[in-house]
Short mmCIF file of C-alpha atoms in Angstrom, two decimals:
data_model
loop_
_atom_site.label_atom_id
_atom_site.label_comp_id
_atom_site.label_asym_id
_atom_site.label_seq_id
_atom_site.Cartn_x
_atom_site.Cartn_y
_atom_site.Cartn_z
CA MET C 16 98.35 -24.47 -19.28
CA PRO C 17 99.99 -21.61 -21.14
CA ALA C 18 99.87 -20.10 -17.68
CA PRO C 19 98.31 -21.23 -13.60
CA THR C 20 95.23 -20.67 -12.68
CA SER C 21 94.81 -18.14 -10.01
CA LYS C 22 93.95 -20.02 -6.75
CA LEU C 23 91.77 -17.12 -5.80
CA ASN C 24 89.88 -17.33 -8.42
CA PRO C 25 90.02 -20.99 -10.11
CA LEU C 26 87.47 -21.16 -12.14
CA ILE C 27 88.94 -18.75 -14.90
CA THR C 28 86.99 -20.22 -17.79
CA ASN C 29 84.23 -19.19 -15.42
CA LEU C 30 85.64 -15.51 -14.56
CA LYS C 31 87.50 -14.88 -17.72
CA PRO C 32 85.78 -16.78 -20.80
CA HIS C 33 87.63 -14.79 -23.23
CA SER C 34 91.08 -15.18 -21.75
CA ARG C 35 94.21 -17.94 -23.74
CA VAL C 36 93.47 -19.86 -20.84
CA SER C 37 89.71 -20.91 -20.76
CA GLU C 38 90.59 -20.78 -24.99
CA SER C 39 92.99 -24.15 -23.75
CA TYR C 40 91.00 -25.62 -21.89
CA ARG C 41 87.83 -25.30 -24.78
CA ILE C 42 90.43 -26.81 -26.70
CA LEU C 43 91.12 -29.77 -24.40
CA ARG C 44 87.68 -30.63 -24.05
CA THR C 45 87.53 -30.75 -28.45
CA ASN C 46 90.40 -33.35 -28.67
CA ILE C 47 88.61 -34.88 -25.60
CA GLN C 48 85.70 -35.47 -28.25
CA TYR C 49 87.59 -36.22 -30.92
CA SER C 50 89.84 -38.90 -29.18
CA ALA C 51 86.57 -41.13 -29.36
CA VAL C 52 83.46 -40.84 -32.08
CA ASP C 53 83.09 -44.16 -32.39
CA SER C 54 82.55 -44.44 -28.94
CA PRO C 55 81.33 -41.04 -26.93
CA LEU C 56 82.80 -40.67 -23.55
CA LYS C 57 80.59 -41.02 -20.41
CA THR C 58 82.85 -40.51 -17.45
CA ILE C 59 86.44 -39.12 -17.68
CA LEU C 60 88.13 -40.17 -14.69
CA VAL C 61 90.82 -36.51 -14.34
CA SER C 62 93.52 -37.85 -12.06
CA SER C 63 97.30 -36.68 -11.20
CA SER C 64 100.77 -38.56 -10.88
CA GLN C 65 101.27 -36.80 -7.41
CA PRO C 66 99.59 -33.85 -5.29
CA GLY C 67 99.53 -30.78 -7.01
CA GLU C 68 99.54 -30.82 -9.92
CA GLY C 69 96.39 -28.67 -10.83
CA LYS C 70 93.96 -31.93 -11.55
CA SER C 71 91.18 -30.20 -9.06
CA THR C 72 91.74 -27.23 -11.10
CA THR C 73 92.09 -28.97 -14.38
CA VAL C 74 88.69 -30.83 -14.31
CA SER C 75 86.82 -28.12 -11.95
CA ASN C 76 87.44 -25.61 -15.28
CA LEU C 77 86.80 -28.85 -18.12
CA ALA C 78 83.88 -28.94 -16.50
CA VAL C 79 82.47 -25.82 -16.81
CA ALA C 80 84.14 -25.70 -20.85
CA TYR C 81 81.24 -29.20 -20.71
CA ALA C 82 78.71 -27.05 -19.64
CA GLN C 83 79.55 -23.85 -21.11
CA GLU C 84 78.71 -26.19 -24.99
CA GLU C 85 74.79 -26.52 -22.79
CA LYS C 86 75.33 -29.86 -22.02
CA ARG C 87 74.43 -31.26 -18.76
CA ILE C 88 77.03 -32.10 -16.95
CA LEU C 89 78.25 -34.19 -13.22
CA LEU C 90 81.33 -33.49 -11.40
CA VAL C 91 82.25 -35.86 -8.95
CA ASP C 92 84.58 -35.56 -6.30
CA ALA C 93 86.39 -38.57 -5.66
CA ASP C 94 89.56 -37.30 -3.95
CA LEU C 95 88.19 -38.91 -0.55
CA ARG C 96 91.47 -38.68 0.66
CA LYS C 97 92.13 -34.75 0.22
CA PRO C 98 88.68 -33.75 -1.21
CA THR C 99 88.69 -29.71 -2.23
CA LEU C 100 85.89 -28.92 -5.42
CA HIS C 101 83.71 -28.74 -2.55
CA GLN C 102 85.66 -25.22 -1.71
CA ILE C 103 86.03 -24.33 -5.34
CA PHE C 104 82.44 -23.78 -5.99
CA SER C 105 81.64 -23.22 -2.44
CA VAL C 106 79.22 -25.24 -1.31
CA SER C 107 79.28 -26.86 1.91
CA ASN C 108 80.00 -31.22 2.24
CA ARG C 109 78.19 -32.01 4.88
CA SER C 110 76.70 -34.79 1.88
CA GLY C 111 78.08 -36.30 -0.88
CA LEU C 112 79.62 -39.15 -2.21
CA THR C 113 80.46 -41.42 0.65
CA ASN C 114 77.08 -40.99 1.87
CA VAL C 115 75.42 -41.75 -1.04
CA LEU C 116 77.64 -44.59 -1.19
CA ALA C 117 76.63 -45.48 2.54
CA ASN C 118 72.82 -45.59 1.95
CA GLU C 119 72.30 -42.41 3.94
CA HIS C 120 71.40 -39.47 1.48
CA SER C 121 69.99 -40.58 -1.85
CA LEU C 122 71.98 -38.75 -4.62
CA GLU C 123 69.61 -36.72 -5.60
CA ASP C 124 69.97 -34.66 -1.66
CA ALA C 125 73.50 -34.92 -2.45
CA VAL C 126 74.25 -33.54 -5.88
CA HIS C 127 74.95 -29.56 -5.61
CA SER C 128 73.62 -26.96 -8.47
CA THR C 129 76.29 -24.93 -9.25
CA GLU C 130 76.02 -21.23 -10.54
CA ILE C 131 77.51 -22.18 -13.76
CA PRO C 132 74.57 -23.62 -15.82
CA ASN C 133 74.08 -27.26 -16.94
CA LEU C 134 76.65 -27.89 -14.28
CA HIS C 135 76.05 -30.11 -11.10
CA LEU C 136 78.45 -30.79 -8.13
CA LEU C 137 78.87 -34.72 -6.05
CA THR C 138 80.81 -33.74 -3.40
CA SER C 139 82.93 -35.90 -1.68
CA GLY C 140 81.11 -36.24 1.38
CA THR C 141 81.76 -36.79 5.14
CA HIS C 142 85.39 -38.52 6.08
CA THR C 143 85.42 -42.11 5.42
CA PRO C 144 88.02 -44.31 7.09
CA ASN C 145 88.10 -47.08 3.98
CA PRO C 146 87.84 -44.61 0.90
CA ALA C 147 88.81 -47.12 -1.32
CA GLU C 148 86.69 -49.89 -0.10
CA MET C 149 84.46 -47.32 -1.03
CA LEU C 150 85.24 -46.77 -4.21
CA GLY C 151 85.93 -50.33 -5.71
CA SER C 152 81.86 -51.32 -4.27
CA LYS C 153 79.20 -53.09 -6.15
CA ARG C 154 77.14 -49.74 -4.69
CA MET C 155 80.14 -47.17 -6.82
CA ASN C 156 79.99 -48.97 -9.70
CA GLN C 157 76.01 -48.62 -9.42
CA LEU C 158 75.45 -44.85 -9.14
CA LEU C 159 78.14 -44.68 -11.87
CA ASP C 160 76.06 -46.28 -14.19
CA LYS C 161 72.57 -44.72 -13.00
CA VAL C 162 74.11 -41.05 -13.60
CA VAL C 163 75.16 -41.70 -16.83
CA GLN C 164 71.61 -41.80 -17.23
CA GLU C 165 70.83 -38.20 -16.12
CA TYR C 166 73.89 -36.44 -17.52
CA ASP C 167 75.47 -35.97 -20.44
CA LEU C 168 79.13 -36.25 -19.42
CA VAL C 169 80.69 -37.19 -15.54
CA LEU C 170 83.84 -35.93 -14.53
CA VAL C 171 85.39 -37.33 -12.34
CA ASP C 172 88.28 -36.32 -9.77
CA SER C 173 90.15 -38.34 -7.59
CA PRO C 174 93.80 -39.11 -5.68
CA PRO C 175 97.03 -38.75 -7.24
CA ILE C 176 97.85 -41.85 -8.91
CA MET C 177 101.57 -42.22 -7.53
CA ALA C 178 100.29 -41.66 -3.39
CA VAL C 179 97.01 -44.51 -3.14
CA THR C 180 94.82 -46.90 -5.73
CA ASP C 181 92.00 -44.95 -5.99
CA ALA C 182 93.03 -43.83 -8.85
CA GLN C 183 93.54 -46.94 -10.76
CA ILE C 184 90.65 -48.57 -9.43
CA LEU C 185 88.59 -46.04 -10.18
CA SER C 186 90.10 -45.74 -13.84
CA THR C 187 88.48 -48.98 -13.92
CA LEU C 188 84.82 -47.49 -14.03
CA CYS C 189 85.41 -44.35 -16.23
CA ASP C 190 85.59 -44.92 -20.36
CA GLY C 191 88.93 -42.82 -20.36
CA VAL C 192 91.65 -41.40 -17.82
CA VAL C 193 93.12 -37.65 -18.49
CA LEU C 194 96.83 -37.29 -17.04
CA VAL C 195 97.55 -33.96 -15.42
CA LEU C 196 101.43 -33.59 -14.82
CA ASN C 197 103.05 -29.64 -13.52
CA TYR C 198 105.78 -28.96 -16.28
CA GLY C 199 109.26 -28.70 -14.69
CA LYS C 200 107.81 -30.24 -11.54
CA VAL C 201 106.95 -33.66 -11.76
CA LYS C 202 110.30 -36.43 -12.43
CA ARG C 203 110.15 -38.03 -16.25
CA ASP C 204 110.03 -41.52 -13.85
CA VAL C 205 107.24 -40.60 -11.91
CA ALA C 206 105.28 -39.18 -14.66
CA LYS C 207 105.98 -43.05 -16.43
CA LYS C 208 105.39 -45.37 -13.36
CA ALA C 209 101.54 -43.00 -13.53
CA LEU C 210 101.02 -44.23 -17.25
CA GLU C 211 102.35 -47.46 -15.62
CA HIS C 212 99.84 -47.43 -13.41
CA LEU C 213 97.17 -47.38 -15.89
CA ALA C 214 98.32 -49.83 -17.19
CA HIS C 215 98.64 -52.15 -15.39
CA VAL C 216 94.03 -52.04 -14.78
CA ASN C 217 93.98 -51.95 -18.48
CA ALA C 218 92.58 -47.90 -18.21
CA LYS C 219 92.07 -46.42 -21.64
CA VAL C 220 94.76 -43.02 -21.06
CA LEU C 221 93.36 -40.29 -22.94
CA GLY C 222 96.15 -38.43 -22.87
CA VAL C 223 98.09 -35.69 -21.05
CA VAL C 224 97.76 -32.32 -19.39
CA ILE C 225 100.88 -30.28 -19.20
CA ASN C 226 100.32 -28.10 -16.87
CA ASN C 227 101.88 -24.71 -15.83
CA ARG C 228 103.76 -24.81 -18.71
CA THR C 229 105.01 -21.67 -20.12
CA TYR C 230 103.55 -20.49 -23.37
CA THR C 231 105.21 -19.44 -26.28
CA GLY C 232 103.72 -18.87 -28.99
CA LYS C 233 104.72 -21.28 -31.09
CA ASP C 234 102.61 -23.68 -30.20
CA SER C 235 98.71 -23.83 -28.94
CA GLY C 236 98.05 -27.38 -28.00
CA TYR C 237 99.06 -28.25 -24.30
CA TYR C 238 96.75 -32.10 -24.66
CA TYR C 239 98.88 -34.60 -26.12
CA HIS C 240 96.68 -37.46 -27.63
CA TYR C 241 97.90 -41.14 -26.42
CA GLY C 242 95.23 -42.84 -29.17
CA SER C 243 92.10 -44.73 -28.71
#
């Protein structure tokens, strides 16, 4: 990412759509699309190797970039341990993913409309003592099967890969994974281990977002495609 996004206004793709950072998100969107021309992606997991690397900001702005393309987008906060998307979009988290999986609320009642046209949000929901079990449940798989029929694309935010097993579980349910790494902060061996964790469950890694990288003008990209 050429520059860090403001913590006070994280949705820069909505606030400043013509900025260099917003253009970078559109480049990321395009690169993802071209990474799966023969097999269009319906579900994309966005994670990081460790906390504080900007995955939630990245997935939120990427969702806005897709919605600006007039695609019907569902953003799912599957970080059941430290959710943030309800704060980014300023919506209630009283009903969300955990409540739908526990059959306490219907999906239709739990999904929020956002101020961004075409973008809908399923927050994490109320706290659960068994997040990994919930995410790996048959009902979670059925939920994803349902929403891909209703939306053009589903973007999923997850906990960091090295922290818990949740991201690995979710990666097996999604068509591809985008890994967010904080330039200058994450250690090379930690990033390598995160990729090894994904490879262990045969996750399809679409590429890596290098976050907070200083823009030099010599390169316009920050997204590195690993191949199909």
